[in-house]
Coordinates of C-alpha atoms in Angstrom, one line a residue:
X1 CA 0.0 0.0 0.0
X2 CA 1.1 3.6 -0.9
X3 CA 1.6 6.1 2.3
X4 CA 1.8 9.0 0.0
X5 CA -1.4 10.7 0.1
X6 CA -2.5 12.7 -3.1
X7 CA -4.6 16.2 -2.5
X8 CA -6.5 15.3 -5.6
X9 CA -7.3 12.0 -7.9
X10 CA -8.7 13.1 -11.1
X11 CA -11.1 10.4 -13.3
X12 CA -11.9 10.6 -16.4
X13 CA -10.6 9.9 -20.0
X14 CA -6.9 10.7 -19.6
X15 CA -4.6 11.7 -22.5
X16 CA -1.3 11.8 -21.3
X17 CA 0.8 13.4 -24.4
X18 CA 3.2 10.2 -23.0
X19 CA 4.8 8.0 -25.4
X20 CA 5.3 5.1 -22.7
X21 CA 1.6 5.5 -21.8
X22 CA -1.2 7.3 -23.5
X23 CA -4.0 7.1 -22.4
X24 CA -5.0 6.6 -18.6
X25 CA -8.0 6.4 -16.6
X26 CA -7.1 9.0 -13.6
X27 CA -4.1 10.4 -11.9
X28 CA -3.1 11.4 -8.6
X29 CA -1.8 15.1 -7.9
X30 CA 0.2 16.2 -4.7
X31 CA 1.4 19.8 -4.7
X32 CA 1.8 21.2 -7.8
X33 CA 3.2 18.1 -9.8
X34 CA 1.5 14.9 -10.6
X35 CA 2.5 11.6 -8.4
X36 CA 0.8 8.6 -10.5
X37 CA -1.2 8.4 -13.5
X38 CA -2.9 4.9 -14.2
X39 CA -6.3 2.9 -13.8
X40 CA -9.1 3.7 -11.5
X41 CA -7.7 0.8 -9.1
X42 CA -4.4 1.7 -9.0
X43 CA -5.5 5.4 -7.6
X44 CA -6.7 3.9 -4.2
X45 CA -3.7 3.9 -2.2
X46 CA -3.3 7.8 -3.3
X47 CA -6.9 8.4 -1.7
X48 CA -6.5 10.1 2.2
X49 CA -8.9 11.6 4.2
X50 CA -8.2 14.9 2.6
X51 CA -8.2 13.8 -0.4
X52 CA -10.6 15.2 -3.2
X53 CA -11.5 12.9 -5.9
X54 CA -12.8 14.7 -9.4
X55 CA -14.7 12.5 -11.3
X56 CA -15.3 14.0 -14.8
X57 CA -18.0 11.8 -16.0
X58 CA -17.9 11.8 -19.8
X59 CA -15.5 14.7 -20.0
X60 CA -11.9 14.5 -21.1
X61 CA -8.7 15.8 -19.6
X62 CA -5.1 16.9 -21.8
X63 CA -1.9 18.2 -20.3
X64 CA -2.7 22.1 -20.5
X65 CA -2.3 23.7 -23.5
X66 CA 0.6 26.0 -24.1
X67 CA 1.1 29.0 -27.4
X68 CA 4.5 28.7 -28.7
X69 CA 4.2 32.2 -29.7
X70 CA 2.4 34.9 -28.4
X71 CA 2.7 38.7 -27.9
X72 CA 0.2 39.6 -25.0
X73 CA 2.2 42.2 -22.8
X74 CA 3.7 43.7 -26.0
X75 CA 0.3 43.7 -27.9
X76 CA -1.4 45.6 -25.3
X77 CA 0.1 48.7 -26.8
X78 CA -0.5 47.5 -30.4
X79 CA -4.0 46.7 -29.8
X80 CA -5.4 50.6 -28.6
X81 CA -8.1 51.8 -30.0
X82 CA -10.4 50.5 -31.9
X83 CA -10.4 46.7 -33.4
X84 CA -10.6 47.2 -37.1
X85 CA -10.6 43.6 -38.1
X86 CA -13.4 42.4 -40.9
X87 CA -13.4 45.4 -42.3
X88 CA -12.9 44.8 -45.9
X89 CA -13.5 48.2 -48.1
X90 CA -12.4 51.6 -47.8
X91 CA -16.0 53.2 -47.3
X92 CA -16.5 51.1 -44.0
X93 CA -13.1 52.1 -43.1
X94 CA -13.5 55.3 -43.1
X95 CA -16.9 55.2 -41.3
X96 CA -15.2 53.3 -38.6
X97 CA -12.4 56.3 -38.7
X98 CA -14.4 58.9 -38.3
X99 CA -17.0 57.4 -35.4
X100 CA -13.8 57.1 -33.6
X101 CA -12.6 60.7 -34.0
X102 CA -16.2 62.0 -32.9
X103 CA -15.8 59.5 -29.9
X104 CA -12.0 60.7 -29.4
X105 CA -12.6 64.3 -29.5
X106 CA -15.9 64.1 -27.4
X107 CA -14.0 61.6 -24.8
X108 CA -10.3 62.5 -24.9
X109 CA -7.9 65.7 -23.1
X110 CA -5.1 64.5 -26.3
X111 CA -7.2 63.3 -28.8
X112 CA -5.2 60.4 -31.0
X113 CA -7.4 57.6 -33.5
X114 CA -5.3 54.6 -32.7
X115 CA -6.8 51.5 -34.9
X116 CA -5.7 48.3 -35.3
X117 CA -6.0 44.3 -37.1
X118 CA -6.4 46.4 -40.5
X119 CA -6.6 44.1 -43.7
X120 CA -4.5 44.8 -46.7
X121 CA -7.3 44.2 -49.3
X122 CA -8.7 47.3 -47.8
X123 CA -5.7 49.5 -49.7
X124 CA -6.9 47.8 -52.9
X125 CA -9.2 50.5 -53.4
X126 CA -8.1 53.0 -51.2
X127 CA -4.1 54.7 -51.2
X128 CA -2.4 53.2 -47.8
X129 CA -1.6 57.2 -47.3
X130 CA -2.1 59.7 -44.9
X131 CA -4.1 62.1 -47.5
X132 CA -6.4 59.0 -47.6
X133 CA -7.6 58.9 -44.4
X134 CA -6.9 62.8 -42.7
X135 CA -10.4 63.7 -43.6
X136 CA -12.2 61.0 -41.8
X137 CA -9.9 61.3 -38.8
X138 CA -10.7 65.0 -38.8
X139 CA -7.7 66.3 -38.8
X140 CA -6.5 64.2 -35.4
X141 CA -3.0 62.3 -35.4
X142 CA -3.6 58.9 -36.1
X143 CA -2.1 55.6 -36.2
X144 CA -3.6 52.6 -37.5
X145 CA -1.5 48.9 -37.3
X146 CA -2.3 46.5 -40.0
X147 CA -3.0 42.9 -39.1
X148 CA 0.3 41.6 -38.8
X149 CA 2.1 44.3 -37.0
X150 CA 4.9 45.1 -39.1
X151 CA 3.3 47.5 -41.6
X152 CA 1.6 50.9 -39.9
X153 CA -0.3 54.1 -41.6
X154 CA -0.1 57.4 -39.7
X155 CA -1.9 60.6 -40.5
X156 CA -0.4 63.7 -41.1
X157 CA -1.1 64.9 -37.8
X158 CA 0.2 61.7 -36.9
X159 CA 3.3 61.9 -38.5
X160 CA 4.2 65.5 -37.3
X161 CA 3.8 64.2 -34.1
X162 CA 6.0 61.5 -34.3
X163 CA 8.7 63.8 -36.2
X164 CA 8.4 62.2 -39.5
X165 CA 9.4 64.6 -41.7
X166 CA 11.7 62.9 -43.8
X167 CA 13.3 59.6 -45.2
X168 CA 15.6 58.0 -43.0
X169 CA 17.9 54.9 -42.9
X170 CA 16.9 52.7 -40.1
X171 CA 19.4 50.4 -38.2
X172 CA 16.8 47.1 -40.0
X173 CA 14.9 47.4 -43.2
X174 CA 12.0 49.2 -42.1
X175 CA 11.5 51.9 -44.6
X176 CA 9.6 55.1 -44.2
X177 CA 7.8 55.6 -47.6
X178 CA 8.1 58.8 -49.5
X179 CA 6.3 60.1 -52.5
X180 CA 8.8 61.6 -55.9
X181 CA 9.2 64.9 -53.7
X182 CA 10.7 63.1 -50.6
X183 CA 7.5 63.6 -48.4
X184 CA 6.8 61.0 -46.3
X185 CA 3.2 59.1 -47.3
X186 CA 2.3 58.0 -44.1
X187 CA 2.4 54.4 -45.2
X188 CA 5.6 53.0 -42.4
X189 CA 7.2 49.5 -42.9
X190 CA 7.9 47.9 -39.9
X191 CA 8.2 48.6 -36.3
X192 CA 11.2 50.7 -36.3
X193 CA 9.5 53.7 -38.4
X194 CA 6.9 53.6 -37.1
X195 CA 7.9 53.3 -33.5
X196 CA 8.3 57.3 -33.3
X197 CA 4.7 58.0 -33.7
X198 CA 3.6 55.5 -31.4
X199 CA 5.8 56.8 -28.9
X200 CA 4.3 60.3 -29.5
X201 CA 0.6 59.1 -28.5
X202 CA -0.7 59.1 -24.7
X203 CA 0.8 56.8 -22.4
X204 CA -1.4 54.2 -20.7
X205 CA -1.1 54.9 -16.9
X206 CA 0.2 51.9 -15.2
X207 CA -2.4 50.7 -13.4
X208 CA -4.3 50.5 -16.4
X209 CA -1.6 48.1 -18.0
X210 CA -1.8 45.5 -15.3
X211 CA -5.3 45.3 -15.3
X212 CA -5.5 45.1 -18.9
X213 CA -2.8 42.4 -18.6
X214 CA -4.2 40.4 -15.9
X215 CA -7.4 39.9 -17.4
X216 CA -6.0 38.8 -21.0
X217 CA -3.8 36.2 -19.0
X218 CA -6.7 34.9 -17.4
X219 CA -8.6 35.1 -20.8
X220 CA -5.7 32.6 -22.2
X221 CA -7.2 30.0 -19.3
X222 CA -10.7 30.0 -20.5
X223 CA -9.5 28.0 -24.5
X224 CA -7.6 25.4 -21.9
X225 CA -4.3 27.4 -22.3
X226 CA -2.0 27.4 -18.9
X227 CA 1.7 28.7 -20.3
X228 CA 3.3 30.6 -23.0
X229 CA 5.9 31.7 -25.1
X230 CA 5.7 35.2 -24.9
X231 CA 7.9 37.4 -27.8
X232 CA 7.6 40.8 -25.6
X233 CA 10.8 42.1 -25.4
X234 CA 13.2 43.9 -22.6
X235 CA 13.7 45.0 -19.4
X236 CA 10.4 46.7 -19.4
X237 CA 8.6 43.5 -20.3
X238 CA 10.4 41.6 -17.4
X239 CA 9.7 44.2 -14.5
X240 CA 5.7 44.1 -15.5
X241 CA 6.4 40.4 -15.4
X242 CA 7.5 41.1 -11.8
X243 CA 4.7 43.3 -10.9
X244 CA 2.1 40.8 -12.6
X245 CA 4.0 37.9 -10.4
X246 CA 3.1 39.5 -7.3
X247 CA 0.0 39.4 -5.7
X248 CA -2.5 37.0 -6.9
X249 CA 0.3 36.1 -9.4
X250 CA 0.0 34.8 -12.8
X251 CA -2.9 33.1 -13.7
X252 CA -0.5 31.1 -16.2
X253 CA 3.3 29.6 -17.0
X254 CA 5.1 32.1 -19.4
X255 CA 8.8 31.9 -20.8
X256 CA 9.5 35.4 -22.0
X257 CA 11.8 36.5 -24.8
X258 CA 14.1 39.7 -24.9
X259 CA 14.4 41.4 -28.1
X260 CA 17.8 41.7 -30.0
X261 CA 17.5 44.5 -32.6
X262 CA 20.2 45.1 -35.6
X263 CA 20.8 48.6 -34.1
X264 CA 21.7 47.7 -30.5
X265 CA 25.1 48.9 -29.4
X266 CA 27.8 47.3 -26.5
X267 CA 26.3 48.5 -23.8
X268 CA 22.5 47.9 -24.4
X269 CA 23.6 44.0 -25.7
X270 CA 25.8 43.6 -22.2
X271 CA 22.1 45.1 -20.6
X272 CA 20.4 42.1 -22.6
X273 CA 22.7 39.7 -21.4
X274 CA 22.4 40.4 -17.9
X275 CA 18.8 39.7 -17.8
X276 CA 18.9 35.8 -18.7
X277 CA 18.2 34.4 -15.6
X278 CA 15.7 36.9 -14.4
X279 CA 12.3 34.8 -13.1
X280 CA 9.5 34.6 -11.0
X281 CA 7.1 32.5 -9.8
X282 CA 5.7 31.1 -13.0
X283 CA 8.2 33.2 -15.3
X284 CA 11.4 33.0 -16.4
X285 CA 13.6 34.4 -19.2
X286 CA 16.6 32.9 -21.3
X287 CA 15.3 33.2 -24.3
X288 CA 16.3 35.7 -27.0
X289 CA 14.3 37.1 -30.1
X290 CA 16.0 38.1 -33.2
X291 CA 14.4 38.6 -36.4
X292 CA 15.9 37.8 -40.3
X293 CA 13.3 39.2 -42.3
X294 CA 9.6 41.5 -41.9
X295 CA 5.9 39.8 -43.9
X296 CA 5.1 38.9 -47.3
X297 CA 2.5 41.5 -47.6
X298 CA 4.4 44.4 -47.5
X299 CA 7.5 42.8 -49.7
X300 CA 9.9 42.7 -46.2
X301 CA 10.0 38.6 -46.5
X302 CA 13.4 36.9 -47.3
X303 CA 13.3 35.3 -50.6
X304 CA 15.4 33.5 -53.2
X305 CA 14.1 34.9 -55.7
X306 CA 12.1 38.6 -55.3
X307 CA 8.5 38.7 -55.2
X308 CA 6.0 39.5 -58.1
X309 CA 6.2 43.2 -56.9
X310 CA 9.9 43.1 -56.9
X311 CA 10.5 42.5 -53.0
X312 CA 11.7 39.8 -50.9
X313 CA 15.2 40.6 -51.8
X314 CA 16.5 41.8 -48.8
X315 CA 17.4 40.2 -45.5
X316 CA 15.6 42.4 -42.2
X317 CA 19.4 43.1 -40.9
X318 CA 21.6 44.8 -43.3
X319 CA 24.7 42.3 -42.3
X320 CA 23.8 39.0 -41.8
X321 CA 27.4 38.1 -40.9
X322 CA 26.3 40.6 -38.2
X323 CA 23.0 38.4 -37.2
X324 CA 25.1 35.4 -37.1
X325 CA 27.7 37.3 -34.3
X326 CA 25.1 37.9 -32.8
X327 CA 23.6 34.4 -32.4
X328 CA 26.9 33.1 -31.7
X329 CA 27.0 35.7 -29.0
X330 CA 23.6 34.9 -27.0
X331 CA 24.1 31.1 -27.6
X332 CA 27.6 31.4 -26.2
X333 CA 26.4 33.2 -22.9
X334 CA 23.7 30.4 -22.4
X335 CA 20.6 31.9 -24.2
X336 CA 18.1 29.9 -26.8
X337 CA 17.7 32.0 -29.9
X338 CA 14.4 32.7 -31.4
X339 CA 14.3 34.3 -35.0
X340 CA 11.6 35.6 -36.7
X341 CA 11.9 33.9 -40.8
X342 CA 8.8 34.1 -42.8
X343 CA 10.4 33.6 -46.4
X344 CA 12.5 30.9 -47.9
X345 CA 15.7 32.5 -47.7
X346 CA 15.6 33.4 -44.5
X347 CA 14.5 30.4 -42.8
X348 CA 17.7 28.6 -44.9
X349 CA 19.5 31.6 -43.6
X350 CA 18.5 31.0 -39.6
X351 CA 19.3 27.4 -40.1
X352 CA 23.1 28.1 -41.3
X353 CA 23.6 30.2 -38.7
X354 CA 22.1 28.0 -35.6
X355 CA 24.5 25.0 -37.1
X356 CA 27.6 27.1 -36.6
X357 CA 26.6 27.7 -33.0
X358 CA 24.6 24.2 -32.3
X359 CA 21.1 23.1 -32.9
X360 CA 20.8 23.2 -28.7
X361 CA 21.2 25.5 -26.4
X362 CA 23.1 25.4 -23.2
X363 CA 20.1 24.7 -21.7
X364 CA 19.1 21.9 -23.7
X365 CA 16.7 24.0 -24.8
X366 CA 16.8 23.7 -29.1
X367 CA 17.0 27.4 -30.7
X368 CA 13.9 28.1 -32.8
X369 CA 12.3 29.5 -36.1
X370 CA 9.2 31.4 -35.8
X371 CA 7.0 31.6 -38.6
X372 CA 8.4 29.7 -41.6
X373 CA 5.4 30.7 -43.8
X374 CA 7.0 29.1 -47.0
X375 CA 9.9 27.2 -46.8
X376 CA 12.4 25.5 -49.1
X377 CA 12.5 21.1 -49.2
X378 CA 16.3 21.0 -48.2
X379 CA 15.2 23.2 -45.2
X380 CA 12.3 20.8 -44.2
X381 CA 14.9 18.2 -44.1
X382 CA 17.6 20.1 -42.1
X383 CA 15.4 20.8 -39.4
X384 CA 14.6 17.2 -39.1
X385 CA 18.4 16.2 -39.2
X386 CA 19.3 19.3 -37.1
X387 CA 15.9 19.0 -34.3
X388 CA 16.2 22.5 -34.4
X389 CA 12.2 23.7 -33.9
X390 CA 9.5 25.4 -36.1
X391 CA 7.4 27.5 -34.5
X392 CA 4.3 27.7 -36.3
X393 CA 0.5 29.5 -36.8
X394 CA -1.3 28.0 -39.4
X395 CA -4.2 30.1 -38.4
X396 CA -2.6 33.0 -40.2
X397 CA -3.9 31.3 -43.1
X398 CA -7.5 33.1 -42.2
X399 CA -5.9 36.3 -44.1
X400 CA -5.7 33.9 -47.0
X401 CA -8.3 34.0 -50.6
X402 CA -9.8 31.6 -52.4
X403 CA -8.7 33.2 -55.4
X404 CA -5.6 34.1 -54.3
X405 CA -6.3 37.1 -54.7
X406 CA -4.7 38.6 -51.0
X407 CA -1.5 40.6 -50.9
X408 CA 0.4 37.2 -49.8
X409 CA -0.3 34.9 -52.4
X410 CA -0.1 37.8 -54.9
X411 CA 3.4 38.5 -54.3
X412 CA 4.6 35.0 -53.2
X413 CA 2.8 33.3 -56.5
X414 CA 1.7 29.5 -56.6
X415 CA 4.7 28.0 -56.0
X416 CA 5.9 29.5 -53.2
X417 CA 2.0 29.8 -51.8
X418 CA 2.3 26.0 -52.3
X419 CA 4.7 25.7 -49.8
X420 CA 2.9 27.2 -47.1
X421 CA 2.8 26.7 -43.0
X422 CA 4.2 23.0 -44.3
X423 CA 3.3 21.4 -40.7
X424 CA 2.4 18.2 -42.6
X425 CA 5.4 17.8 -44.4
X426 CA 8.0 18.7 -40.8
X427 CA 5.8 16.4 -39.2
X428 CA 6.7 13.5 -41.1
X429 CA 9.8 14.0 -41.4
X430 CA 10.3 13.9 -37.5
X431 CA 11.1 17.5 -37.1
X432 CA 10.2 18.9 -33.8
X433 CA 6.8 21.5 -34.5
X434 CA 5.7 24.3 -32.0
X435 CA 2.0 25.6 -32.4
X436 CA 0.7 28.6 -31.4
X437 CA -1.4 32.3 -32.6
X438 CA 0.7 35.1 -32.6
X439 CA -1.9 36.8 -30.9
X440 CA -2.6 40.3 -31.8
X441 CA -1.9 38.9 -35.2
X442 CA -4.4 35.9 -35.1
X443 CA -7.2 34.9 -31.7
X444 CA -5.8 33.6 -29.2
X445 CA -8.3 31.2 -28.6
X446 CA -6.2 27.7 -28.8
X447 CA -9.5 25.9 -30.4
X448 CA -9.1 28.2 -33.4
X449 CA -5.2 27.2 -33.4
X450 CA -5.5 23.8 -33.0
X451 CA -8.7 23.8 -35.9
X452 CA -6.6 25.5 -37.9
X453 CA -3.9 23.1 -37.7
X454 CA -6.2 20.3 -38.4
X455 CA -8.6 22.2 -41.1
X456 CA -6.5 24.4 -43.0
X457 CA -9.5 26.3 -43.8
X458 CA -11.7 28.5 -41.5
X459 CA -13.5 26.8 -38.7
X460 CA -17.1 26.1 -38.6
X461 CA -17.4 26.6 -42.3
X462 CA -17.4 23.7 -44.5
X463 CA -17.4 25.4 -47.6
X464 CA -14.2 27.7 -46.7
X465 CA -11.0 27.3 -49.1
X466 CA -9.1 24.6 -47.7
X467 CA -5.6 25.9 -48.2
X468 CA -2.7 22.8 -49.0
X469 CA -5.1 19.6 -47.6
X470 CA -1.7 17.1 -47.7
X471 CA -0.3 19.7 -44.7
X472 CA -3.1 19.0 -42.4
X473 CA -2.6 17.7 -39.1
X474 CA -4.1 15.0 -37.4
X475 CA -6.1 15.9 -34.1
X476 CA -3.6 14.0 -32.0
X477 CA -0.6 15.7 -34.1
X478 CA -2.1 19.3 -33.7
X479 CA -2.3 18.5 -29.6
X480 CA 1.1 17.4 -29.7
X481 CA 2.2 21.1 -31.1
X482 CA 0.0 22.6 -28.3
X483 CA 1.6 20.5 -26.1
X484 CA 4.6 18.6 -25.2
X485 CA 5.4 20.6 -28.8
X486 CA 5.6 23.8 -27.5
X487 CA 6.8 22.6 -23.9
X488 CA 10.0 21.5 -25.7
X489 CA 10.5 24.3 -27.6
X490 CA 10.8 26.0 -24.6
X491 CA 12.8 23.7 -22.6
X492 CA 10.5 22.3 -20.3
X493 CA 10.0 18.4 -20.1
X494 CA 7.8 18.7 -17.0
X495 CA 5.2 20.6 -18.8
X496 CA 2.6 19.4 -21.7
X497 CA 2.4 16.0 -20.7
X498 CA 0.4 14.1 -17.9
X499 CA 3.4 11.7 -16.2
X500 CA 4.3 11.1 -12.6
X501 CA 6.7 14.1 -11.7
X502 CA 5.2 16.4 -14.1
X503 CA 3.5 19.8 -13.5
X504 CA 0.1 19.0 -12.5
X505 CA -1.2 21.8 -15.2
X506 CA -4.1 20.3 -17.3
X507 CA -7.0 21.1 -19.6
X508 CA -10.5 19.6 -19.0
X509 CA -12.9 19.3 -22.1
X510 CA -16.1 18.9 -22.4
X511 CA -15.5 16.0 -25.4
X512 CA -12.4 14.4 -26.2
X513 CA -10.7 16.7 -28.3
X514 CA -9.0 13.8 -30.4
X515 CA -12.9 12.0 -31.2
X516 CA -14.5 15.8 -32.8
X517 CA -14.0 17.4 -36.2
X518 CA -11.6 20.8 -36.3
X519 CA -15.3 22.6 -36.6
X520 CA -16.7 20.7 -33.3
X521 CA -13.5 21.2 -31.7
X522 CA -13.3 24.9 -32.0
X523 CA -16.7 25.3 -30.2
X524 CA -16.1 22.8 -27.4
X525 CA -15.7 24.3 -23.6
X526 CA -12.6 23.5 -21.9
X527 CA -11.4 25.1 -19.0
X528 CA -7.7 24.4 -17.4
X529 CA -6.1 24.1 -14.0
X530 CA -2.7 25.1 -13.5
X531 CA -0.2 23.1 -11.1
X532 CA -3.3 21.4 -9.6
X533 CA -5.0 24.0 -7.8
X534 CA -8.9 23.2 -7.9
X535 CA -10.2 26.3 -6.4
X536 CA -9.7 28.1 -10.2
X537 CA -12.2 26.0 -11.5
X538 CA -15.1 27.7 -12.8
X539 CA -18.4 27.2 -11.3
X540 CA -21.1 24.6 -12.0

């Protein structure tokens, strides 16, 4: 007879994400980690006095699901103002533009229009330009953030504001456009132009952060998520961490990455460095983020051969000998390396450098490739040979036409669009495949995700354009990236899996999430417990 006594035994359909053992019928949790998983019987000599026993009659439990790649601290302050997404022509855009200067001017002491989740097709009929849009902003300063982050448009206000007056080079190759006459458009490629007039808009006070931040945390709980690989990065990121920590504490597990930018000097790389062992409670660092090119849709990609507007031709640092330094650097002082690679080129590119340093970190950790929205056959290969991982959201595809017909198929063309999100093709291959949402970009609802993964068309609509069938995953294979996936693309062997010694974190659905269709499972309530404590779950 055992003389350990659990604090819970949970029963119930039991997938364990365990090799050795995948399916169980209950298991046994003391403190925070689990102490046996196994048959109904063999849970008896766990069961004390204080004991509580959760039976989950017909209802189904995972290891909790975890987003390989998420920006929900740093998305805050991309996400103000108003949500523009589904907005597909210019009229309604500019309806939506002006309602929120009436609201700003009526509400605001510094009126600013701050929009975001814009769609590209919009600009189809309408010039992605600050003339374009001053009139229904009313004259206000304005910034509006397309879908994917990387691409902004302010007005004129807007730019003034932000002390756009003029071209630039920029340290990466964000570009502030300019018409014949040198006058900045308005239309700002990537994060570093556009930074400046962001920075010039109001502030959100503090308190208001946390709150904000606290309750999208918790938000990540209610889709059965209980961790996270959050891109949100520096010191700034990691002392709201801290604050976050304290208190009630997180509601769930994040590893957080720093940001390494091509214009950092000595000093602010030896300020990086010094922050990889910074943690909390249920955070930690280590992890850096480095990025080798910008999106399709705005011609920023890495490509081997340009793009059908002419882009895709050059790499987001100016030296990539330079981006390679600096991997060597980070991997040398003990960090795992993240990089951003949404073209070809540059996912081939990431993978060169990584084998000069080794596929592993210190850690044991493997570095990482975020994105890889078309890749190359040699490369699918080389990450299987190398076990360096892909970090993927295949429910980016949403953005995606039938006709293809969007901004990203336009420019990539059918073969490249061919060789999209190629999760199929990396999972059989044995290369190890990270799942997650990106989130502002895409919902962070982990249904969606996983759908997505499984579907490769939009959920709960049979009809939708299913985008390259052969790379669909299997329900069990989509799980896998949610879980152990992304726990070991992280590091952490303890987490997305249900074993004895493992962190008691688990989802609990309402139907077994490997038995439903990618529609049925997008709709099915979940909710999750993280290191075993009961008295989160929601009520009856």
């Amino acid at each position: 007879m055992n003389l350990v006594s659990a604090d819970s035994v949970v029963i119930g359909r039991v997938i364990t994400m365990n090799t050795r053992q995948p399916v169980a019928e209950a298991f046994a949790v003391r403190g925070d980690r689990i102490l046996a998983v196994g048959d109904v019987g063999s849970m008896r000599d766990y069961i004390g006095p204080a004991t509580e026993v959760v039976a989950l009659a017909g209802q189904t439990v995972t290891p909790g699901l975890i987003d390989g790649h998420l920006h929900p601290l740093q998305g805050l302050e991309l996400t103000l103002g108003v949500d523009l997404g589904g907005i597909t022509t210019a009229q309604a855009l500019l309806a939506a533009l002006r309602e929120e200067a009436n609201r700003a001017i009526a509400e605001d002491s510094d009126p600013w229009v701050r929009g975001w989740n814009v769609a590209y097709d919009v600009f189809r009929e309408l010039p992605l330009t600050a003339a374009a849009i001053d009139g229904a902003v009313l004259g206000l300063p304005t910034l509006l953030i397309l879908f994917d982050g990387h691409t902004a448009l302010a007005s004129t206000e807007g730019l003034r504001r932000g002390g756009i007056t003029r071209a630039r080079e920029l340290a990466d190759t964000g570009v502030i456009v300019t018409d014949s006459g040198g006058v900045p458009t308005g239309e700002l490629r990537e994060m570093s132009a556009y930074e400046p007039v962001r920075l010039a808009s109001p502030a959100v006070p503090r308190a208001e952060v946390l709150r904000k931040a606290r309750a999208l945390l918790w938000e990540l709980r209610s889709s059965g998520l209980t961790g996270g690989c959050i891109m949100d990065g520096g010191a700034a990121t990691l002392d709201l961490l801290t604050e976050l920590d304290g208190g009630p504490g997180l509601p769930v597990r994040l590893v957080t990455a720093i940001d390494h930018e091509p214009g950092f000097d000595e000093e602010r790389t030896l300020a990086n460095l010094a922050l990889r062992d910074n943690s909390g409670k249920r955070w930690r660092s280590g992890l850096v983020k480095l990025y080798a090119d910008g999106v399709v849709e705005t011609g920023t990609s890495w490509l081997f051969d340009q793009d059908a507007a002419g882009g895709g031709i050059e790499p987001f640092w100016r030296d990539m000998e330079a981006y390679a330094r600096t991997v060597s650097r980070y991997a040398s002082a003990g960090f795992q390396v993240a990089t951003h690679a949404i073209g070809d080129r540059a996912v081939a590119s990431v993978i060169d450098a990584y084998v000069r340093v080794g596929s592993l970190s210190r850690s044991g950790a493997p570095h990482r490739i975020e994105h890889l929205e078309t890749m190359a056959d040699r490369d699918v290969a080389r990450l299987a040979a190398t076990g360096i991982t892909a970090s993927m959201q295949p429910l980016h595809m949403q953005h995606r036409s039938a006709d293809a017909s969007d901004e990203w198929s336009r420019r990539l063309g059918p073969a490249r669009a061919a060789r999209a999100w190629r999760a199929g093709d990396l999972w059989r291959v044995g290369a190890p495949v990270a799942l997650g949402s990106d989130w502002p970009i895409a919902q962070n609802d982990a249904r969606i995700g996983l759908a997505w993964a499984m579907l490769r068309r939009r959920p709960g609509d049979v009809h939708a354009p299913v985008f390259e069938a052969e790379q669909r995953l299997t329900a069990y294979q989509a799980l896998h990236g949610y879980t152990i996936g992304s726990a070991l693309a992280q590091g952490d062997s303890d987490l997305g899996i249900i074993a004895p010694g493992a962190r008691a974190d688990y989802a609990v659905w309402a139907a077994d999430p490997l038995a439903v269709t990618g529609d049925e499972l997008a709709q099915t309530p979940v909710f999750s417990i993280l290191g075993g404590d009961l008295s989160e779950r929601p009520s009856p």
